[in-house]
mmCIF file of C-alpha atoms in Angstrom:
data_model
loop_
_atom_site.group_PDB
_atom_site.id
_atom_site.type_symbol
_atom_site.label_atom_id
_atom_site.label_comp_id
_atom_site.label_asym_id
_atom_site.label_seq_id
_atom_site.Cartn_x
_atom_site.Cartn_y
_atom_site.Cartn_z
ATOM 1 C CA UNK A 1 -290.333 77.867 21.586
ATOM 2 C CA UNK A 2 -288.254 81.330 22.149
ATOM 3 C CA UNK A 3 -291.172 83.881 22.264
ATOM 4 C CA UNK A 4 -289.995 87.921 21.943
ATOM 5 C CA UNK A 5 -291.575 90.466 23.860
ATOM 6 C CA UNK A 6 -289.676 93.797 22.041
ATOM 7 C CA UNK A 7 -291.100 97.103 21.453
ATOM 8 C CA UNK A 8 -290.364 97.446 25.409
ATOM 9 C CA UNK A 9 -287.988 99.375 26.072
ATOM 10 C CA UNK A 10 -285.311 100.986 23.356
ATOM 11 C CA UNK A 11 -282.101 100.674 25.741
ATOM 12 C CA UNK A 12 -280.638 97.615 27.568
ATOM 13 C CA UNK A 13 -282.655 95.302 29.897
ATOM 14 C CA UNK A 14 -281.614 95.449 33.505
ATOM 15 C CA UNK A 15 -283.952 93.582 35.373
ATOM 16 C CA UNK A 16 -286.945 91.700 35.473
ATOM 17 C CA UNK A 17 -289.549 90.574 37.932
ATOM 18 C CA UNK A 18 -292.823 88.863 38.043
ATOM 19 C CA UNK A 19 -295.928 89.225 41.248
ATOM 20 C CA UNK A 20 -297.405 86.522 43.437
ATOM 21 C CA UNK A 21 -300.926 84.945 41.916
ATOM 22 C CA UNK A 22 -302.046 83.427 38.901
ATOM 23 C CA UNK A 23 -303.019 86.879 36.603
ATOM 24 C CA UNK A 24 -299.335 88.416 37.788
ATOM 25 C CA UNK A 25 -297.814 90.693 36.380
ATOM 26 C CA UNK A 26 -294.080 90.876 35.295
ATOM 27 C CA UNK A 27 -291.901 94.117 35.346
ATOM 28 C CA UNK A 28 -288.884 94.767 33.769
ATOM 29 C CA UNK A 29 -286.444 98.012 34.434
ATOM 30 C CA UNK A 30 -283.462 99.058 31.834
ATOM 31 C CA UNK A 31 -280.324 101.433 31.240
ATOM 32 C CA UNK A 32 -281.745 105.153 31.736
ATOM 33 C CA UNK A 33 -283.888 104.661 34.295
ATOM 34 C CA UNK A 34 -287.049 103.584 31.566
ATOM 35 C CA UNK A 35 -289.632 101.312 33.443
ATOM 36 C CA UNK A 36 -292.306 98.160 31.714
ATOM 37 C CA UNK A 37 -295.206 96.832 32.612
ATOM 38 C CA UNK A 38 -295.994 93.424 31.100
ATOM 39 C CA UNK A 39 -298.678 91.408 30.815
ATOM 40 C CA UNK A 40 -298.226 86.802 30.840
ATOM 41 C CA UNK A 41 -299.047 87.284 27.339
ATOM 42 C CA UNK A 42 -296.067 90.228 26.936
ATOM 43 C CA UNK A 43 -298.673 93.294 25.604
ATOM 44 C CA UNK A 44 -297.079 96.774 27.640
ATOM 45 C CA UNK A 45 -299.622 97.756 30.117
ATOM 46 C CA UNK A 46 -297.109 101.500 31.255
ATOM 47 C CA UNK A 47 -294.066 102.401 29.944
ATOM 48 C CA UNK A 48 -292.198 105.047 32.466
ATOM 49 C CA UNK A 49 -289.273 106.135 32.032
ATOM 50 C CA UNK A 50 -288.017 107.694 36.490
ATOM 51 C CA UNK A 51 -286.987 111.344 36.945
ATOM 52 C CA UNK A 52 -283.364 111.211 36.624
ATOM 53 C CA UNK A 53 -282.922 108.289 34.189
ATOM 54 C CA UNK A 54 -280.619 106.462 35.875
ATOM 55 C CA UNK A 55 -280.660 103.144 35.225
ATOM 56 C CA UNK A 56 -283.263 100.819 36.317
ATOM 57 C CA UNK A 57 -281.215 98.363 38.569
ATOM 58 C CA UNK A 58 -284.150 96.439 40.155
ATOM 59 C CA UNK A 59 -287.524 96.303 40.328
ATOM 60 C CA UNK A 60 -289.024 94.114 42.818
ATOM 61 C CA UNK A 61 -293.265 93.111 43.444
ATOM 62 C CA UNK A 62 -294.994 92.848 47.271
ATOM 63 C CA UNK A 63 -295.343 90.036 48.049
ATOM 64 C CA UNK A 64 -298.506 91.472 50.612
ATOM 65 C CA UNK A 65 -300.789 93.535 47.374
ATOM 66 C CA UNK A 66 -300.123 94.132 44.216
ATOM 67 C CA UNK A 67 -300.327 98.130 43.929
ATOM 68 C CA UNK A 68 -296.768 97.999 44.880
ATOM 69 C CA UNK A 69 -293.443 97.535 42.592
ATOM 70 C CA UNK A 70 -290.083 98.840 43.547
ATOM 71 C CA UNK A 71 -287.820 100.319 41.845
ATOM 72 C CA UNK A 72 -284.405 100.717 42.129
ATOM 73 C CA UNK A 73 -282.630 103.622 40.592
ATOM 74 C CA UNK A 74 -279.414 105.222 41.307
ATOM 75 C CA UNK A 75 -279.116 105.682 45.079
ATOM 76 C CA UNK A 76 -283.317 106.559 45.501
ATOM 77 C CA UNK A 77 -285.947 103.318 45.242
ATOM 78 C CA UNK A 78 -289.403 104.564 43.928
ATOM 79 C CA UNK A 79 -292.524 102.404 44.571
ATOM 80 C CA UNK A 80 -294.990 102.100 41.262
ATOM 81 C CA UNK A 81 -298.789 101.314 40.670
ATOM 82 C CA UNK A 82 -297.830 99.109 38.070
ATOM 83 C CA UNK A 83 -301.272 99.252 37.273
ATOM 84 C CA UNK A 84 -301.174 102.602 37.173
ATOM 85 C CA UNK A 85 -297.454 103.876 35.437
ATOM 86 C CA UNK A 86 -297.950 107.495 35.723
ATOM 87 C CA UNK A 87 -295.299 108.573 38.342
ATOM 88 C CA UNK A 88 -293.826 107.147 41.163
ATOM 89 C CA UNK A 89 -295.789 107.027 44.044
ATOM 90 C CA UNK A 90 -293.785 107.041 46.683
ATOM 91 C CA UNK A 91 -289.702 107.042 47.125
ATOM 92 C CA UNK A 92 -286.996 106.589 49.202
ATOM 93 C CA UNK A 93 -284.301 109.346 47.887
ATOM 94 C CA UNK A 94 -281.336 108.656 48.940
ATOM 95 C CA UNK A 95 -282.207 105.345 50.706
ATOM 96 C CA UNK A 96 -278.560 103.957 49.709
ATOM 97 C CA UNK A 97 -275.567 104.958 49.901
ATOM 98 C CA UNK A 98 -274.282 104.751 46.740
ATOM 99 C CA UNK A 99 -275.814 103.338 44.192
ATOM 100 C CA UNK A 100 -277.910 100.575 44.174
ATOM 101 C CA UNK A 101 -277.210 97.245 42.396
ATOM 102 C CA UNK A 102 -280.193 94.805 44.205
ATOM 103 C CA UNK A 103 -283.636 94.715 46.196
ATOM 104 C CA UNK A 104 -285.661 93.124 47.820
ATOM 105 C CA UNK A 105 -288.445 92.028 50.426
ATOM 106 C CA UNK A 106 -289.063 89.885 53.356
ATOM 107 C CA UNK A 107 -292.243 87.831 52.941
ATOM 108 C CA UNK A 108 -294.014 89.762 54.310
ATOM 109 C CA UNK A 109 -293.646 92.885 52.742
ATOM 110 C CA UNK A 110 -292.522 94.295 56.272
ATOM 111 C CA UNK A 111 -289.270 95.350 55.178
ATOM 112 C CA UNK A 112 -287.081 95.993 51.911
ATOM 113 C CA UNK A 113 -283.083 95.459 51.509
ATOM 114 C CA UNK A 114 -281.193 97.758 49.501
ATOM 115 C CA UNK A 115 -277.391 96.072 48.691
ATOM 116 C CA UNK A 116 -275.176 98.558 47.648
ATOM 117 C CA UNK A 117 -271.917 100.054 45.678
ATOM 118 C CA UNK A 118 -270.351 101.061 49.001
ATOM 119 C CA UNK A 119 -270.692 97.119 49.963
ATOM 120 C CA UNK A 120 -273.402 98.036 53.196
ATOM 121 C CA UNK A 121 -277.116 96.621 53.235
ATOM 122 C CA UNK A 122 -279.699 98.725 54.282
ATOM 123 C CA UNK A 123 -282.563 97.467 55.536
ATOM 124 C CA UNK A 124 -285.368 100.385 55.086
ATOM 125 C CA UNK A 125 -289.004 98.893 57.237
ATOM 126 C CA UNK A 126 -292.088 99.031 55.163
ATOM 127 C CA UNK A 127 -294.422 101.238 54.804
ATOM 128 C CA UNK A 128 -292.457 104.451 54.681
ATOM 129 C CA UNK A 129 -288.459 103.993 54.698
ATOM 130 C CA UNK A 130 -287.425 104.124 57.675
ATOM 131 C CA UNK A 131 -283.495 102.930 57.582
ATOM 132 C CA UNK A 132 -283.722 99.988 60.242
ATOM 133 C CA UNK A 133 -281.156 98.746 59.848
ATOM 134 C CA UNK A 134 -277.843 99.318 58.310
ATOM 135 C CA UNK A 135 -275.085 96.581 57.704
ATOM 136 C CA UNK A 136 -271.778 96.709 56.729
ATOM 137 C CA UNK A 137 -269.455 94.121 56.330
ATOM 138 C CA UNK A 138 -268.931 94.171 52.585
ATOM 139 C CA UNK A 139 -264.917 95.571 51.382
ATOM 140 C CA UNK A 140 -265.875 95.760 48.184
ATOM 141 C CA UNK A 141 -269.717 96.236 46.173
ATOM 142 C CA UNK A 142 -272.969 94.372 47.734
ATOM 143 C CA UNK A 143 -274.324 92.828 44.406
ATOM 144 C CA UNK A 144 -277.101 90.835 45.071
ATOM 145 C CA UNK A 145 -279.738 89.989 48.606
ATOM 146 C CA UNK A 146 -282.253 87.934 49.433
ATOM 147 C CA UNK A 147 -284.362 86.956 52.307
ATOM 148 C CA UNK A 148 -284.708 83.801 52.861
ATOM 149 C CA UNK A 149 -288.254 82.230 52.751
ATOM 150 C CA UNK A 150 -290.458 81.895 56.532
ATOM 151 C CA UNK A 151 -287.518 83.726 58.035
ATOM 152 C CA UNK A 152 -288.881 87.253 57.945
ATOM 153 C CA UNK A 153 -285.614 88.207 60.161
ATOM 154 C CA UNK A 154 -282.712 86.601 58.180
ATOM 155 C CA UNK A 155 -281.202 88.362 55.212
ATOM 156 C CA UNK A 156 -278.092 86.502 52.424
ATOM 157 C CA UNK A 157 -275.886 89.603 51.019
ATOM 158 C CA UNK A 158 -272.717 88.773 48.414
ATOM 159 C CA UNK A 159 -270.316 90.665 46.181
ATOM 160 C CA UNK A 160 -267.713 91.159 45.422
ATOM 161 C CA UNK A 161 -265.245 90.510 47.811
ATOM 162 C CA UNK A 162 -266.486 87.313 47.224
ATOM 163 C CA UNK A 163 -267.813 86.462 50.562
ATOM 164 C CA UNK A 164 -270.888 85.729 51.009
ATOM 165 C CA UNK A 165 -272.963 87.057 54.437
ATOM 166 C CA UNK A 166 -276.398 85.290 56.527
ATOM 167 C CA UNK A 167 -278.161 88.348 58.402
ATOM 168 C CA UNK A 168 -279.640 87.543 61.861
ATOM 169 C CA UNK A 169 -281.874 91.862 61.807
ATOM 170 C CA UNK A 170 -281.479 91.862 65.563
ATOM 171 C CA UNK A 171 -277.932 92.520 65.113
ATOM 172 C CA UNK A 172 -275.533 94.484 62.887
ATOM 173 C CA UNK A 173 -273.867 91.517 62.406
ATOM 174 C CA UNK A 174 -273.634 88.709 60.264
ATOM 175 C CA UNK A 175 -274.671 85.194 61.335
ATOM 176 C CA UNK A 176 -271.985 83.608 59.673
ATOM 177 C CA UNK A 177 -269.208 84.209 56.211
ATOM 178 C CA UNK A 178 -268.427 82.198 54.011
ATOM 179 C CA UNK A 179 -264.533 83.349 51.814
ATOM 180 C CA UNK A 180 -265.117 81.940 48.074
ATOM 181 C CA UNK A 181 -261.681 82.757 47.605
ATOM 182 C CA UNK A 182 -260.450 81.080 50.509
ATOM 183 C CA UNK A 183 -262.905 78.376 49.251
ATOM 184 C CA UNK A 184 -261.387 78.054 45.585
ATOM 185 C CA UNK A 185 -257.657 77.525 46.868
ATOM 186 C CA UNK A 186 -258.772 74.883 48.906
ATOM 187 C CA UNK A 187 -260.080 72.653 45.788
ATOM 188 C CA UNK A 188 -257.943 69.956 45.175
ATOM 189 C CA UNK A 189 -260.288 70.082 41.920
ATOM 190 C CA UNK A 190 -260.433 73.194 41.873
ATOM 191 C CA UNK A 191 -258.283 73.219 38.237
ATOM 192 C CA UNK A 192 -258.331 74.918 35.350
ATOM 193 C CA UNK A 193 -260.258 73.309 32.525
ATOM 194 C CA UNK A 194 -258.661 73.927 28.853
ATOM 195 C CA UNK A 195 -259.968 77.592 27.741
ATOM 196 C CA UNK A 196 -261.188 78.871 30.135
ATOM 197 C CA UNK A 197 -259.615 81.318 31.767
ATOM 198 C CA UNK A 198 -259.134 81.837 35.684
ATOM 199 C CA UNK A 199 -261.593 84.349 37.825
ATOM 200 C CA UNK A 200 -261.399 84.985 41.444
ATOM 201 C CA UNK A 201 -265.643 83.889 42.725
ATOM 202 C CA UNK A 202 -267.129 87.621 42.787
ATOM 203 C CA UNK A 203 -271.061 87.117 43.195
ATOM 204 C CA UNK A 204 -272.819 89.094 40.917
ATOM 205 C CA UNK A 205 -275.924 87.143 42.397
ATOM 206 C CA UNK A 206 -277.524 85.098 44.828
ATOM 207 C CA UNK A 207 -281.158 83.189 45.418
ATOM 208 C CA UNK A 208 -282.422 80.795 48.200
ATOM 209 C CA UNK A 209 -284.165 77.998 47.996
ATOM 210 C CA UNK A 210 -288.152 77.858 48.841
ATOM 211 C CA UNK A 211 -287.340 75.523 51.954
ATOM 212 C CA UNK A 212 -284.817 78.179 53.017
ATOM 213 C CA UNK A 213 -281.158 76.521 53.559
ATOM 214 C CA UNK A 214 -280.518 75.998 49.987
ATOM 215 C CA UNK A 215 -278.328 79.206 48.682
ATOM 216 C CA UNK A 216 -277.026 79.428 45.366
ATOM 217 C CA UNK A 217 -274.269 81.961 44.577
ATOM 218 C CA UNK A 218 -273.676 82.678 40.655
ATOM 219 C CA UNK A 219 -270.140 84.159 40.531
ATOM 220 C CA UNK A 220 -267.765 84.952 38.314
ATOM 221 C CA UNK A 221 -265.945 81.583 38.221
ATOM 222 C CA UNK A 222 -268.389 80.254 35.638
ATOM 223 C CA UNK A 223 -269.675 78.322 39.036
ATOM 224 C CA UNK A 224 -273.167 78.284 41.635
ATOM 225 C CA UNK A 225 -271.565 78.278 44.920
ATOM 226 C CA UNK A 226 -273.818 75.944 47.550
ATOM 227 C CA UNK A 227 -274.264 76.396 50.936
ATOM 228 C CA UNK A 228 -276.818 74.883 53.006
ATOM 229 C CA UNK A 229 -278.643 76.721 56.432
ATOM 230 C CA UNK A 230 -278.312 74.121 58.942
ATOM 231 C CA UNK A 231 -279.892 74.114 62.638
ATOM 232 C CA UNK A 232 -279.299 77.306 64.446
ATOM 233 C CA UNK A 233 -278.532 79.012 61.204
ATOM 234 C CA UNK A 234 -275.289 77.366 61.032
ATOM 235 C CA UNK A 235 -273.415 76.723 57.099
ATOM 236 C CA UNK A 236 -273.630 73.616 57.691
ATOM 237 C CA UNK A 237 -272.194 72.744 53.952
ATOM 238 C CA UNK A 238 -270.660 73.946 50.351
ATOM 239 C CA UNK A 239 -269.980 72.881 47.610
ATOM 240 C CA UNK A 240 -269.798 73.959 43.852
ATOM 241 C CA UNK A 241 -271.613 73.311 40.528
ATOM 242 C CA UNK A 242 -269.518 73.817 37.364
ATOM 243 C CA UNK A 243 -271.665 75.837 35.508
ATOM 244 C CA UNK A 244 -270.643 78.069 32.918
ATOM 245 C CA UNK A 245 -267.589 78.560 30.332
ATOM 246 C CA UNK A 246 -268.292 82.250 31.886
ATOM 247 C CA UNK A 247 -268.950 84.007 34.287
ATOM 248 C CA UNK A 248 -272.232 82.744 36.099
ATOM 249 C CA UNK A 249 -274.613 85.919 36.558
ATOM 250 C CA UNK A 250 -277.696 84.582 36.977
ATOM 251 C CA UNK A 251 -278.926 82.097 39.202
ATOM 252 C CA UNK A 252 -282.343 81.504 40.801
ATOM 253 C CA UNK A 253 -284.552 79.018 42.148
ATOM 254 C CA UNK A 254 -287.601 77.739 40.733
ATOM 255 C CA UNK A 255 -290.360 77.171 43.252
ATOM 256 C CA UNK A 256 -293.705 75.935 41.102
ATOM 257 C CA UNK A 257 -291.411 72.784 39.459
ATOM 258 C CA UNK A 258 -291.753 69.125 41.266
ATOM 259 C CA UNK A 259 -289.381 69.838 44.025
ATOM 260 C CA UNK A 260 -287.760 73.731 45.848
ATOM 261 C CA UNK A 261 -284.389 72.305 44.485
ATOM 262 C CA UNK A 262 -284.456 73.290 40.775
ATOM 263 C CA UNK A 263 -282.344 76.109 39.925
ATOM 264 C CA UNK A 264 -282.220 78.088 36.552
ATOM 265 C CA UNK A 265 -278.568 79.602 35.348
ATOM 266 C CA UNK A 266 -277.338 82.007 32.639
ATOM 267 C CA UNK A 267 -273.852 83.195 32.381
ATOM 268 C CA UNK A 268 -271.681 85.634 30.002
ATOM 269 C CA UNK A 269 -270.699 82.686 27.776
ATOM 270 C CA UNK A 270 -274.848 83.331 26.172
ATOM 271 C CA UNK A 271 -275.818 79.731 28.151
ATOM 272 C CA UNK A 272 -279.131 79.827 29.926
ATOM 273 C CA UNK A 273 -279.664 76.097 31.932
ATOM 274 C CA UNK A 274 -281.905 74.183 34.609
ATOM 275 C CA UNK A 275 -280.370 72.159 36.528
ATOM 276 C CA UNK A 276 -282.187 69.365 39.553
ATOM 277 C CA UNK A 277 -280.252 70.000 42.334
ATOM 278 C CA UNK A 278 -282.056 66.804 44.170
ATOM 279 C CA UNK A 279 -279.043 64.881 44.156
ATOM 280 C CA UNK A 280 -276.625 67.850 44.997
ATOM 281 C CA UNK A 281 -274.075 66.118 48.077
ATOM 282 C CA UNK A 282 -275.097 69.924 49.114
ATOM 283 C CA UNK A 283 -278.815 69.281 49.012
ATOM 284 C CA UNK A 284 -278.547 66.208 50.611
ATOM 285 C CA UNK A 285 -275.736 64.548 52.183
ATOM 286 C CA UNK A 286 -276.367 61.374 51.678
ATOM 287 C CA UNK A 287 -275.383 61.578 47.742
ATOM 288 C CA UNK A 288 -272.170 62.436 49.567
ATOM 289 C CA UNK A 289 -271.997 58.479 50.244
ATOM 290 C CA UNK A 290 -272.165 57.208 47.070
ATOM 291 C CA UNK A 291 -268.170 57.401 45.572
ATOM 292 C CA UNK A 292 -265.669 55.190 47.479
ATOM 293 C CA UNK A 293 -262.200 55.485 46.301
ATOM 294 C CA UNK A 294 -261.123 51.217 47.442
ATOM 295 C CA UNK A 295 -257.187 51.257 47.112
ATOM 296 C CA UNK A 296 -255.346 48.359 46.217
ATOM 297 C CA UNK A 297 -253.783 46.427 49.052
ATOM 298 C CA UNK A 298 -250.036 47.541 49.349
ATOM 299 C CA UNK A 299 -248.189 44.256 49.691
ATOM 300 C CA UNK A 300 -244.051 44.504 50.645
ATOM 301 C CA UNK A 301 -240.894 43.127 48.009
ATOM 302 C CA UNK A 302 -239.664 40.878 49.035
ATOM 303 C CA UNK A 303 -236.908 38.994 46.693
ATOM 304 C CA UNK A 304 -236.527 39.772 42.299
ATOM 305 C CA UNK A 305 -239.571 37.521 42.003
ATOM 306 C CA UNK A 306 -242.355 39.478 43.604
ATOM 307 C CA UNK A 307 -241.202 42.122 40.865
ATOM 308 C CA UNK A 308 -244.214 40.442 39.023
ATOM 309 C CA UNK A 309 -247.053 40.735 40.983
ATOM 310 C CA UNK A 310 -245.991 44.224 41.786
ATOM 311 C CA UNK A 311 -246.813 45.393 38.386
ATOM 312 C CA UNK A 312 -249.674 42.854 38.499
ATOM 313 C CA UNK A 313 -250.882 45.515 41.284
ATOM 314 C CA UNK A 314 -249.486 48.179 39.652
ATOM 315 C CA UNK A 315 -251.945 47.569 36.536
ATOM 316 C CA UNK A 316 -254.837 46.870 39.173
ATOM 317 C CA UNK A 317 -254.109 50.244 40.503
ATOM 318 C CA UNK A 318 -254.429 52.049 37.195
ATOM 319 C CA UNK A 319 -257.288 50.499 36.139
ATOM 320 C CA UNK A 320 -259.390 51.174 39.681
ATOM 321 C CA UNK A 321 -258.341 54.643 38.874
ATOM 322 C CA UNK A 322 -259.876 54.426 35.588
ATOM 323 C CA UNK A 323 -263.130 53.210 36.687
ATOM 324 C CA UNK A 324 -262.994 56.027 39.964
ATOM 325 C CA UNK A 325 -262.887 58.739 37.259
ATOM 326 C CA UNK A 326 -264.683 57.063 34.940
ATOM 327 C CA UNK A 327 -267.734 56.924 37.483
ATOM 328 C CA UNK A 328 -266.727 60.730 39.136
ATOM 329 C CA UNK A 329 -267.722 61.473 34.423
ATOM 330 C CA UNK A 330 -270.795 60.265 34.918
ATOM 331 C CA UNK A 331 -271.720 61.954 37.900
ATOM 332 C CA UNK A 332 -271.434 65.130 36.566
ATOM 333 C CA UNK A 333 -272.781 63.887 33.553
ATOM 334 C CA UNK A 334 -276.403 62.946 36.028
ATOM 335 C CA UNK A 335 -275.118 66.118 37.729
ATOM 336 C CA UNK A 336 -275.484 68.313 34.948
ATOM 337 C CA UNK A 337 -278.097 71.128 33.132
ATOM 338 C CA UNK A 338 -281.657 69.644 32.564
ATOM 339 C CA UNK A 339 -282.151 71.565 30.362
ATOM 340 C CA UNK A 340 -279.331 74.067 27.796
ATOM 341 C CA UNK A 341 -279.982 76.309 26.090
ATOM 342 C CA UNK A 342 -278.131 78.458 23.538
ATOM 343 C CA UNK A 343 -279.561 81.806 24.259
ATOM 344 C CA UNK A 344 -275.687 82.887 22.207
ATOM 345 C CA UNK A 345 -275.650 86.646 24.623
ATOM 346 C CA UNK A 346 -274.561 88.033 27.825
ATOM 347 C CA UNK A 347 -277.261 87.016 30.558
ATOM 348 C CA UNK A 348 -277.808 89.819 32.086
ATOM 349 C CA UNK A 349 -280.733 89.031 34.392
ATOM 350 C CA UNK A 350 -283.027 85.560 34.462
ATOM 351 C CA UNK A 351 -287.514 85.435 35.915
ATOM 352 C CA UNK A 352 -288.284 82.153 36.899
ATOM 353 C CA UNK A 353 -292.609 82.543 35.858
ATOM 354 C CA UNK A 354 -295.382 80.552 34.911
ATOM 355 C CA UNK A 355 -297.305 82.339 31.419
ATOM 356 C CA UNK A 356 -300.723 81.119 30.789
ATOM 357 C CA UNK A 357 -299.379 78.058 32.790
ATOM 358 C CA UNK A 358 -296.767 77.113 31.002
ATOM 359 C CA UNK A 359 -292.979 76.850 33.725
ATOM 360 C CA UNK A 360 -291.122 79.300 31.613
ATOM 361 C CA UNK A 361 -288.109 81.554 32.481
ATOM 362 C CA UNK A 362 -287.824 85.208 31.171
ATOM 363 C CA UNK A 363 -284.109 86.561 29.663
ATOM 364 C CA UNK A 364 -282.579 90.152 29.635
ATOM 365 C CA UNK A 365 -279.290 90.370 27.478
ATOM 366 C CA UNK A 366 -277.873 93.575 26.279
ATOM 367 C CA UNK A 367 -280.843 93.391 24.093
ATOM 368 C CA UNK A 368 -283.779 95.887 24.437
ATOM 369 C CA UNK A 369 -286.373 92.705 24.591
ATOM 370 C CA UNK A 370 -286.759 89.896 26.598
ATOM 371 C CA UNK A 371 -286.599 86.352 25.494
ATOM 372 C CA UNK A 372 -288.941 84.024 27.293
ATOM 373 C CA UNK A 373 -288.302 79.946 26.890
ATOM 374 C CA UNK A 374 -290.941 77.436 28.190
ATOM 375 C CA UNK A 375 -289.414 75.197 30.943
ATOM 376 C CA UNK A 376 -292.850 72.647 29.609
ATOM 377 C CA UNK A 377 -290.277 69.800 27.457
ATOM 378 C CA UNK A 378 -289.565 68.755 31.048
#
């Protein structure tokens, strides 16, 4: 049963974050610099409008302690105390070169990554906010950034240049880069579905599973592009899930369900979906061997008398192709979402959270309210 949390904002909510721990608080940021902190029941604990009233584009809680909430607005990052929202405890002015789109903290809370409109990713040392690295390889807006769990010096960035990059923070060049446009062009089956306009795979959101090896990128082509990182931080494998009929705006791995490869996605089609990727070939390479293409043996025609045999062969081949097609459809069906929610409005942000012991997803859309959906039907 969906619940609505209202009266926390007067403008469209752009981002949501949750703190770790059983009594974890939630924070949301909206247009015009509004920030609201909520209890797990949806009670408003505090509200604040940041100086300058620039849109609050990203909110992240420090894993190092409850007393720090980082919020990006314009090219600045404000550090707030979520339990006492009187005003910024600290300000990192000019943390981004241009408007900041996303923030990410590493496991230890010792580094803050800032992705901005210039395409740059800056890494700030914490505490203090001193710029430790500036990573410049994106040729367009860098829209999303995420640290790999258990690897505080490994960072993933993605952007509207359709590039996904893995960085080792010891260097200022990426360990590898994947261009999703090249991937899309290479895919034989990448054809327009009826009623779907083809959109390039501009990446809006990147997430890393808690195992640290699987990446998911929500893209404008409606797909969630998946990557597996192998030994030596090499790109091992990539693939995609056809997740939405319009642009996919959000993809977040869920760390609190039965395994680390549950993924929740949201899109411009107003749908929210939960996927079990544990059997996906990118996640489990053995799954690749499921469908083997078998073709009928070819026979050379020696006389007109063989035409009947040829016709039989052709019929057999068509039949086998039909079987393969239906097997493929069954696989698609099997790998489809485990839970599909018609939210009805474009999704701005998704935040998986355990609220009062119940696995849930918090949805922000074009409105000034949050919607909470339980994932308990699983």
